Amino acid sequence: GAVVSQHPSRVICKSGTSVKIECRSLDFQATTMFWYRQFPKKSLMLMATSNEGSKATYEQGVEKDKFLINHASLTLSTLTVTSAHPEDSSFYICSAPGQGAYSPLHFGNGTRLTVT
Amino acid sequence: QKEVEQDPGPLSVPEGAIVSLNCTYSNSAFQYFMWYRQYSRKGPELLMYTYSSGNKEDGRFTAQVDKSSKYISLFIRDSQPSDSATYLCAMSGGGATNKLIFGTGTLLAVQP
């Protein structure tokens, strides 16, 4: 089945620094990837849609200058949390649709970000 | 009103029990329905995927969709301690990848 790899699984950083999270589709190409954020005991909230070769599409309320998304190849999308603050601490998860028409999303294992 | 409602639980059952998990929704445009299982500190794993109304069975898991009632269910037969996880329903309108809307998830604990 489709495998999505996300790295790192956990990161702790100081307030004001930037953190980059990578999302790779391992055995298939993904022109589109999705970035979600999940708070404890809350649902997954879509942050943005990453489009290969073009600008990402951000959901309402998501700061595009704070959460930089780059989708430079058909197998890699990155999310950079810039000038991180403690309120950015969360679980970030990427996903990509599998192969074939109407293929459901497959998720990476998530990145636990803690900003101190 | 939320687009997708799901009882957060927790739901505790003995090993071997039949588990019923449910979601209701308000958007009649939803056509694709999914169930994901999420273990602690892990990403969601796709369990079941159905299009429109009807039933789908895969091993111990059965997914049901009733579009007339805007109600979907996941049944787990012969539940095992390894089934203990959070179960998330998700749905979308045009195309399975077209902006999934998730329920809050139901935390299930299967007691040995």
PDB file of C-alpha atoms in Angstrom:
ATOM      1  CA  GLY A   1       0.000   0.000   0.000  1.00  0.00           C
ATOM      2  CA  ALA A   2       0.927   3.650  -0.235  1.00  0.00           C
ATOM      3  CA  VAL A   3       3.514   4.693   2.335  1.00  0.00           C
ATOM      4  CA  VAL A   4       4.050   8.220   3.554  1.00  0.00           C
ATOM      5  CA  SER A   5       7.159   8.909   5.596  1.00  0.00           C
ATOM      6  CA  GLN A   6       7.447  11.919   7.878  1.00  0.00           C
ATOM      7  CA  HIS A   7      10.559  13.187   9.618  1.00  0.00           C
ATOM      8  CA  PRO A   8      11.388  14.000  12.350  1.00  0.00           C
ATOM      9  CA  SER A   9       8.945  12.191  14.588  1.00  0.00           C
ATOM     10  CA  ARG A  10       9.671  14.498  17.472  1.00  0.00           C
ATOM     11  CA  VAL A  11      11.422  17.851  17.806  1.00  0.00           C
ATOM     12  CA  ILE A  12      11.984  20.256  20.649  1.00  0.00           C
ATOM     13  CA  CYS A  13      13.088  23.762  19.804  1.00  0.00           C
ATOM     14  CA  LYS A  14      13.509  27.099  21.488  1.00  0.00           C
ATOM     15  CA  SER A  15      11.102  29.946  20.995  1.00  0.00           C
ATOM     16  CA  GLY A  16      12.059  32.079  17.988  1.00  0.00           C
ATOM     17  CA  THR A  17      13.779  29.348  16.018  1.00  0.00           C
ATOM     18  CA  SER A  18      12.494  27.645  12.863  1.00  0.00           C
ATOM     19  CA  VAL A  19      11.744  23.974  12.383  1.00  0.00           C
ATOM     20  CA  LYS A  20      11.464  22.046   9.145  1.00  0.00           C
ATOM     21  CA  ILE A  21       9.314  18.922   8.817  1.00  0.00           C
ATOM     22  CA  GLU A  22       9.653  16.623   5.806  1.00  0.00           C
ATOM     23  CA  CYS A  23       6.973  14.483   4.220  1.00  0.00           C
ATOM     24  CA  ARG A  24       7.856  11.908   1.568  1.00  0.00           C
ATOM     25  CA  SER A  25       5.789   9.560  -0.529  1.00  0.00           C
ATOM     26  CA  LEU A  26       7.951   6.444  -0.629  1.00  0.00           C
ATOM     27  CA  ASP A  27       6.545   4.279  -3.369  1.00  0.00           C
ATOM     28  CA  PHE A  28       4.398   6.641  -5.387  1.00  0.00           C
ATOM     29  CA  GLN A  29       4.341  10.169  -6.709  1.00  0.00           C
ATOM     30  CA  ALA A  30       2.158  12.781  -5.092  1.00  0.00           C
ATOM     31  CA  THR A  31       1.425  16.014  -6.897  1.00  0.00           C
ATOM     32  CA  THR A  32      -0.649  17.027  -3.903  1.00  0.00           C
ATOM     33  CA  MET A  33       0.044  16.580  -0.208  1.00  0.00           C
ATOM     34  CA  PHE A  34      -1.891  17.825   2.793  1.00  0.00           C
ATOM     35  CA  TRP A  35      -0.678  19.186   6.112  1.00  0.00           C
ATOM     36  CA  TYR A  36      -2.799  18.742   9.222  1.00  0.00           C
ATOM     37  CA  ARG A  37      -2.480  19.843  12.798  1.00  0.00           C
ATOM     38  CA  GLN A  38      -3.931  17.916  15.707  1.00  0.00           C
ATOM     39  CA  PHE A  39      -4.455  19.166  19.241  1.00  0.00           C
ATOM     40  CA  PRO A  40      -4.903  16.724  22.138  1.00  0.00           C
ATOM     41  CA  LYS A  41      -8.317  15.070  22.025  1.00  0.00           C
ATOM     42  CA  LYS A  42      -9.234  17.160  19.012  1.00  0.00           C
ATOM     43  CA  SER A  43      -9.878  16.385  15.403  1.00  0.00           C
ATOM     44  CA  LEU A  44      -7.365  16.825  12.623  1.00  0.00           C
ATOM     45  CA  MET A  45      -7.486  20.322  11.204  1.00  0.00           C
ATOM     46  CA  LEU A  46      -6.374  20.865   7.628  1.00  0.00           C
ATOM     47  CA  MET A  47      -3.762  23.609   7.493  1.00  0.00           C
ATOM     48  CA  ALA A  48      -2.838  23.698   3.841  1.00  0.00           C
ATOM     49  CA  THR A  49      -2.686  21.834   0.562  1.00  0.00           C
ATOM     50  CA  SER A  50       0.786  21.465  -0.887  1.00  0.00           C
ATOM     51  CA  ASN A  51       0.968  21.493  -4.681  1.00  0.00           C
ATOM     52  CA  GLU A  52       4.021  20.291  -6.562  1.00  0.00           C
ATOM     53  CA  GLY A  53       5.552  23.101  -8.576  1.00  0.00           C
ATOM     54  CA  SER A  54       3.187  25.802  -7.378  1.00  0.00           C
ATOM     55  CA  LYS A  55       2.145  27.704  -4.277  1.00  0.00           C
ATOM     56  CA  ALA A  56       0.422  25.999  -1.417  1.00  0.00           C
ATOM     57  CA  THR A  57      -3.213  26.673  -0.668  1.00  0.00           C
ATOM     58  CA  TYR A  58      -3.793  27.662   2.945  1.00  0.00           C
ATOM     59  CA  GLU A  59      -6.963  27.220   4.949  1.00  0.00           C
ATOM     60  CA  GLN A  60      -8.639  30.206   6.485  1.00  0.00           C
ATOM     61  CA  GLY A  61      -6.880  31.383   9.625  1.00  0.00           C
ATOM     62  CA  VAL A  62      -3.547  29.714   8.846  1.00  0.00           C
ATOM     63  CA  GLU A  63      -0.660  32.165   8.558  1.00  0.00           C
ATOM     64  CA  LYS A  64       1.186  31.422   5.334  1.00  0.00           C
ATOM     65  CA  ASP A  65       4.242  33.394   6.427  1.00  0.00           C
ATOM     66  CA  LYS A  66       4.486  31.377   9.602  1.00  0.00           C
ATOM     67  CA  PHE A  67       3.916  27.956   8.098  1.00  0.00           C
ATOM     68  CA  LEU A  68       6.007  27.835   4.938  1.00  0.00           C
ATOM     69  CA  ILE A  69       5.269  24.967   2.599  1.00  0.00           C
ATOM     70  CA  ASN A  70       7.460  23.824  -0.238  1.00  0.00           C
ATOM     71  CA  HIS A  71       6.650  20.993  -2.628  1.00  0.00           C
ATOM     72  CA  ALA A  72       9.747  20.894  -4.820  1.00  0.00           C
ATOM     73  CA  SER A  73       9.403  17.358  -6.154  1.00  0.00           C
ATOM     74  CA  LEU A  74       6.744  14.728  -6.733  1.00  0.00           C
ATOM     75  CA  THR A  75       7.780  12.856  -3.607  1.00  0.00           C
ATOM     76  CA  LEU A  76       8.672  15.548  -1.086  1.00  0.00           C
ATOM     77  CA  SER A  77       6.810  18.320   0.680  1.00  0.00           C
ATOM     78  CA  THR A  78       8.222  20.330   3.579  1.00  0.00           C
ATOM     79  CA  LEU A  79       6.554  22.402   6.269  1.00  0.00           C
ATOM     80  CA  THR A  80       8.684  25.004   8.014  1.00  0.00           C
ATOM     81  CA  VAL A  81       7.379  26.545  11.206  1.00  0.00           C
ATOM     82  CA  THR A  82       9.106  29.913  11.328  1.00  0.00           C
ATOM     83  CA  SER A  83       9.853  31.877  14.503  1.00  0.00           C
ATOM     84  CA  ALA A  84       8.181  29.195  16.546  1.00  0.00           C
ATOM     85  CA  HIS A  85       6.333  30.057  19.751  1.00  0.00           C
ATOM     86  CA  PRO A  86       4.998  27.821  22.515  1.00  0.00           C
ATOM     87  CA  GLU A  87       1.483  28.042  21.059  1.00  0.00           C
ATOM     88  CA  ASP A  88       2.811  26.355  17.910  1.00  0.00           C
ATOM     89  CA  SER A  89       3.466  23.226  19.945  1.00  0.00           C
ATOM     90  CA  SER A  90       1.300  20.541  18.431  1.00  0.00           C
ATOM     91  CA  PHE A  91       1.182  17.318  16.452  1.00  0.00           C
ATOM     92  CA  TYR A  92       1.688  17.954  12.734  1.00  0.00           C
ATOM     93  CA  ILE A  93       0.744  15.269  10.237  1.00  0.00           C
ATOM     94  CA  CYS A  94       1.142  15.122   6.482  1.00  0.00           C
ATOM     95  CA  SER A  95      -0.834  13.014   4.057  1.00  0.00           C
ATOM     96  CA  ALA A  96      -1.017  12.157   0.401  1.00  0.00           C
ATOM     97  CA  PRO A  97      -3.588  10.435  -1.777  1.00  0.00           C
ATOM     98  CA  GLY A  98      -2.590   6.995  -2.995  1.00  0.00           C
ATOM     99  CA  GLN A  99      -2.486   5.858  -6.578  1.00  0.00           C
ATOM    100  CA  GLY A 100      -5.572   5.573  -8.722  1.00  0.00           C
ATOM    101  CA  ALA A 101      -8.786   7.486  -9.024  1.00  0.00           C
ATOM    102  CA  TYR A 102     -10.550   8.484  -5.812  1.00  0.00           C
ATOM    103  CA  SER A 103      -7.805   7.037  -3.675  1.00  0.00           C
ATOM    104  CA  PRO A 104      -8.165   7.906   0.015  1.00  0.00           C
ATOM    105  CA  LEU A 105      -5.511   9.711   1.999  1.00  0.00           C
ATOM    106  CA  HIS A 106      -2.565   7.960   3.575  1.00  0.00           C
ATOM    107  CA  PHE A 107      -0.908   9.634   6.520  1.00  0.00           C
ATOM    108  CA  GLY A 108       2.598   9.938   7.817  1.00  0.00           C
ATOM    109  CA  ASN A 109       3.338   9.133  11.442  1.00  0.00           C
ATOM    110  CA  GLY A 110       3.292  12.747  12.483  1.00  0.00           C
ATOM    111  CA  THR A 111       5.758  15.125  14.112  1.00  0.00           C
ATOM    112  CA  ARG A 112       5.406  16.141  17.731  1.00  0.00           C
ATOM    113  CA  LEU A 113       6.676  19.722  17.994  1.00  0.00           C
ATOM    114  CA  THR A 114       7.415  21.209  21.387  1.00  0.00           C
ATOM    115  CA  VAL A 115       8.490  24.831  21.561  1.00  0.00           C
ATOM    116  CA  THR A 116      10.068  25.863  24.840  1.00  0.00           C
TER     117      THR A 116
ATOM    118  CA  GLN B   1     -23.494  22.621  14.411  1.00  0.00           C
ATOM    119  CA  LYS B   2     -20.327  20.767  13.471  1.00  0.00           C
ATOM    120  CA  GLU B   3     -20.232  19.164  10.037  1.00  0.00           C
ATOM    121  CA  VAL B   4     -19.245  15.826  11.559  1.00  0.00           C
ATOM    122  CA  GLU B   5     -20.200  14.692  15.042  1.00  0.00           C
ATOM    123  CA  GLN B   6     -18.494  11.810  16.806  1.00  0.00           C
ATOM    124  CA  ASP B   7     -18.740  10.730  20.424  1.00  0.00           C
ATOM    125  CA  PRO B   8     -15.224  11.121  21.883  1.00  0.00           C
ATOM    126  CA  GLY B   9     -15.726   8.313  24.389  1.00  0.00           C
ATOM    127  CA  PRO B  10     -13.777   6.798  25.999  1.00  0.00           C
ATOM    128  CA  LEU B  11     -15.404   3.491  25.210  1.00  0.00           C
ATOM    129  CA  SER B  12     -14.257   0.508  27.248  1.00  0.00           C
ATOM    130  CA  VAL B  13     -15.220  -3.039  26.273  1.00  0.00           C
ATOM    131  CA  PRO B  14     -14.076  -6.548  27.242  1.00  0.00           C
ATOM    132  CA  GLU B  15     -12.016  -8.588  24.830  1.00  0.00           C
ATOM    133  CA  GLY B  16     -14.212 -10.418  22.325  1.00  0.00           C
ATOM    134  CA  ALA B  17     -17.022  -7.866  22.411  1.00  0.00           C
ATOM    135  CA  ILE B  18     -18.607  -6.344  19.339  1.00  0.00           C
ATOM    136  CA  VAL B  19     -17.795  -2.656  19.127  1.00  0.00           C
ATOM    137  CA  SER B  20     -20.008  -0.106  17.412  1.00  0.00           C
ATOM    138  CA  LEU B  21     -18.580   3.294  16.526  1.00  0.00           C
ATOM    139  CA  ASN B  22     -20.675   5.992  14.900  1.00  0.00           C
ATOM    140  CA  CYS B  23     -20.622   9.394  13.269  1.00  0.00           C
ATOM    141  CA  THR B  24     -23.353  11.708  12.096  1.00  0.00           C
ATOM    142  CA  TYR B  25     -22.944  14.476   9.579  1.00  0.00           C
ATOM    143  CA  SER B  26     -24.894  17.393   8.233  1.00  0.00           C
ATOM    144  CA  ASN B  27     -23.556  17.920   4.707  1.00  0.00           C
ATOM    145  CA  SER B  28     -25.597  15.914   2.213  1.00  0.00           C
ATOM    146  CA  ALA B  29     -22.864  16.427  -0.402  1.00  0.00           C
ATOM    147  CA  PHE B  30     -20.545  13.983   1.339  1.00  0.00           C
ATOM    148  CA  GLN B  31     -20.089  10.857  -0.759  1.00  0.00           C
ATOM    149  CA  TYR B  32     -16.812   9.336   0.398  1.00  0.00           C
ATOM    150  CA  PHE B  33     -16.578   7.928   3.897  1.00  0.00           C
ATOM    151  CA  MET B  34     -13.519   6.644   5.682  1.00  0.00           C
ATOM    152  CA  TRP B  35     -12.537   5.213   9.020  1.00  0.00           C
ATOM    153  CA  TYR B  36      -9.031   5.709  10.332  1.00  0.00           C
ATOM    154  CA  ARG B  37      -7.379   4.148  13.362  1.00  0.00           C
ATOM    155  CA  GLN B  38      -4.839   6.200  15.274  1.00  0.00           C
ATOM    156  CA  TYR B  39      -2.555   4.819  17.933  1.00  0.00           C
ATOM    157  CA  SER B  40      -1.064   7.178  20.465  1.00  0.00           C
ATOM    158  CA  ARG B  41       1.607   9.474  18.977  1.00  0.00           C
ATOM    159  CA  LYS B  42       1.144   7.976  15.513  1.00  0.00           C
ATOM    160  CA  GLY B  43      -0.489   9.128  12.300  1.00  0.00           C
ATOM    161  CA  PRO B  44      -3.947   7.854  11.294  1.00  0.00           C
ATOM    162  CA  GLU B  45      -4.044   4.530   9.490  1.00  0.00           C
ATOM    163  CA  LEU B  46      -6.761   3.911   6.900  1.00  0.00           C
ATOM    164  CA  LEU B  47      -9.080   1.082   7.940  1.00  0.00           C
ATOM    165  CA  MET B  48     -12.118   1.284   5.708  1.00  0.00           C
ATOM    166  CA  TYR B  49     -13.182   3.331   2.724  1.00  0.00           C
ATOM    167  CA  THR B  50     -16.662   3.385   1.211  1.00  0.00           C
ATOM    168  CA  TYR B  51     -18.392   5.339  -1.467  1.00  0.00           C
ATOM    169  CA  SER B  52     -22.039   6.359  -1.047  1.00  0.00           C
ATOM    170  CA  SER B  53     -24.440   4.163   0.926  1.00  0.00           C
ATOM    171  CA  GLY B  54     -24.075   0.511   1.771  1.00  0.00           C
ATOM    172  CA  ASN B  55     -21.929  -1.909   3.706  1.00  0.00           C
ATOM    173  CA  LYS B  56     -18.336  -2.993   3.332  1.00  0.00           C
ATOM    174  CA  GLU B  57     -16.652  -5.797   5.204  1.00  0.00           C
ATOM    175  CA  ASP B  58     -12.961  -6.470   5.718  1.00  0.00           C
ATOM    176  CA  GLY B  59     -12.078  -9.195   8.168  1.00  0.00           C
ATOM    177  CA  ARG B  60     -13.371  -8.240  11.608  1.00  0.00           C
ATOM    178  CA  PHE B  61     -14.357  -4.760  10.438  1.00  0.00           C
ATOM    179  CA  THR B  62     -17.634  -3.702   8.823  1.00  0.00           C
ATOM    180  CA  ALA B  63     -18.399  -0.177   7.680  1.00  0.00           C
ATOM    181  CA  GLN B  64     -21.966   0.982   7.091  1.00  0.00           C
ATOM    182  CA  VAL B  65     -23.176   4.157   5.459  1.00  0.00           C
ATOM    183  CA  ASP B  66     -26.767   5.383   5.608  1.00  0.00           C
ATOM    184  CA  LYS B  67     -26.904   8.557   3.569  1.00  0.00           C
ATOM    185  CA  SER B  68     -30.631   9.034   4.137  1.00  0.00           C
ATOM    186  CA  SER B  69     -29.970   9.352   7.872  1.00  0.00           C
ATOM    187  CA  LYS B  70     -26.528  10.947   7.442  1.00  0.00           C
ATOM    188  CA  TYR B  71     -25.107   8.283   9.704  1.00  0.00           C
ATOM    189  CA  ILE B  72     -22.081   6.047   9.371  1.00  0.00           C
ATOM    190  CA  SER B  73     -20.911   3.175  11.542  1.00  0.00           C
ATOM    191  CA  LEU B  74     -17.883   0.971  12.065  1.00  0.00           C
ATOM    192  CA  PHE B  75     -18.351  -2.420  13.689  1.00  0.00           C
ATOM    193  CA  ILE B  76     -15.477  -4.413  15.123  1.00  0.00           C
ATOM    194  CA  ARG B  77     -16.160  -8.075  15.813  1.00  0.00           C
ATOM    195  CA  ASP B  78     -14.217 -10.178  18.310  1.00  0.00           C
ATOM    196  CA  SER B  79     -12.417  -7.097  19.574  1.00  0.00           C
ATOM    197  CA  GLN B  80      -8.810  -7.498  20.699  1.00  0.00           C
ATOM    198  CA  PRO B  81      -6.640  -5.455  23.073  1.00  0.00           C
ATOM    199  CA  SER B  82      -4.611  -4.470  19.999  1.00  0.00           C
ATOM    200  CA  ASP B  83      -7.726  -2.693  18.700  1.00  0.00           C
ATOM    201  CA  SER B  84      -7.342  -0.161  21.512  1.00  0.00           C
ATOM    202  CA  ALA B  85      -6.848   3.156  19.738  1.00  0.00           C
ATOM    203  CA  THR B  86      -8.668   6.273  18.641  1.00  0.00           C
ATOM    204  CA  TYR B  87     -11.009   5.753  15.695  1.00  0.00           C
ATOM    205  CA  LEU B  88     -11.630   8.715  13.427  1.00  0.00           C
ATOM    206  CA  CYS B  89     -14.368   8.978  10.862  1.00  0.00           C
ATOM    207  CA  ALA B  90     -13.700  11.174   7.853  1.00  0.00           C
ATOM    208  CA  MET B  91     -15.695  12.192   4.832  1.00  0.00           C
ATOM    209  CA  SER B  92     -15.583  14.333   1.737  1.00  0.00           C
ATOM    210  CA  GLY B  93     -17.689  15.441  -1.173  1.00  0.00           C
ATOM    211  CA  GLY B  94     -16.257  15.331  -4.663  1.00  0.00           C
ATOM    212  CA  GLY B  95     -13.409  12.853  -4.732  1.00  0.00           C
ATOM    213  CA  ALA B  96     -11.898  11.075  -1.760  1.00  0.00           C
ATOM    214  CA  THR B  97      -9.037  13.532  -1.490  1.00  0.00           C
ATOM    215  CA  ASN B  98     -11.191  16.622  -1.711  1.00  0.00           C
ATOM    216  CA  LYS B  99     -10.764  18.201   1.704  1.00  0.00           C
ATOM    217  CA  LEU B 100     -11.486  15.508   4.259  1.00  0.00           C
ATOM    218  CA  ILE B 101     -13.579  16.529   7.235  1.00  0.00           C
ATOM    219  CA  PHE B 102     -12.771  14.527  10.346  1.00  0.00           C
ATOM    220  CA  GLY B 103     -14.737  13.648  13.421  1.00  0.00           C
ATOM    221  CA  THR B 104     -13.074  14.244  16.774  1.00  0.00           C
ATOM    222  CA  GLY B 105     -12.321  10.547  17.160  1.00  0.00           C
ATOM    223  CA  THR B 106     -13.553   7.929  19.645  1.00  0.00           C
ATOM    224  CA  LEU B 107     -11.060   6.495  22.100  1.00  0.00           C
ATOM    225  CA  LEU B 108     -11.563   2.732  22.407  1.00  0.00           C
ATOM    226  CA  ALA B 109     -10.065   0.540  25.122  1.00  0.00           C
ATOM    227  CA  VAL B 110     -10.425  -3.230  24.826  1.00  0.00           C
ATOM    228  CA  GLN B 111      -9.782  -4.845  28.187  1.00  0.00           C
ATOM    229  CA  PRO B 112      -8.097  -8.275  28.208  1.00  0.00           C
TER     230      PRO B 112
END
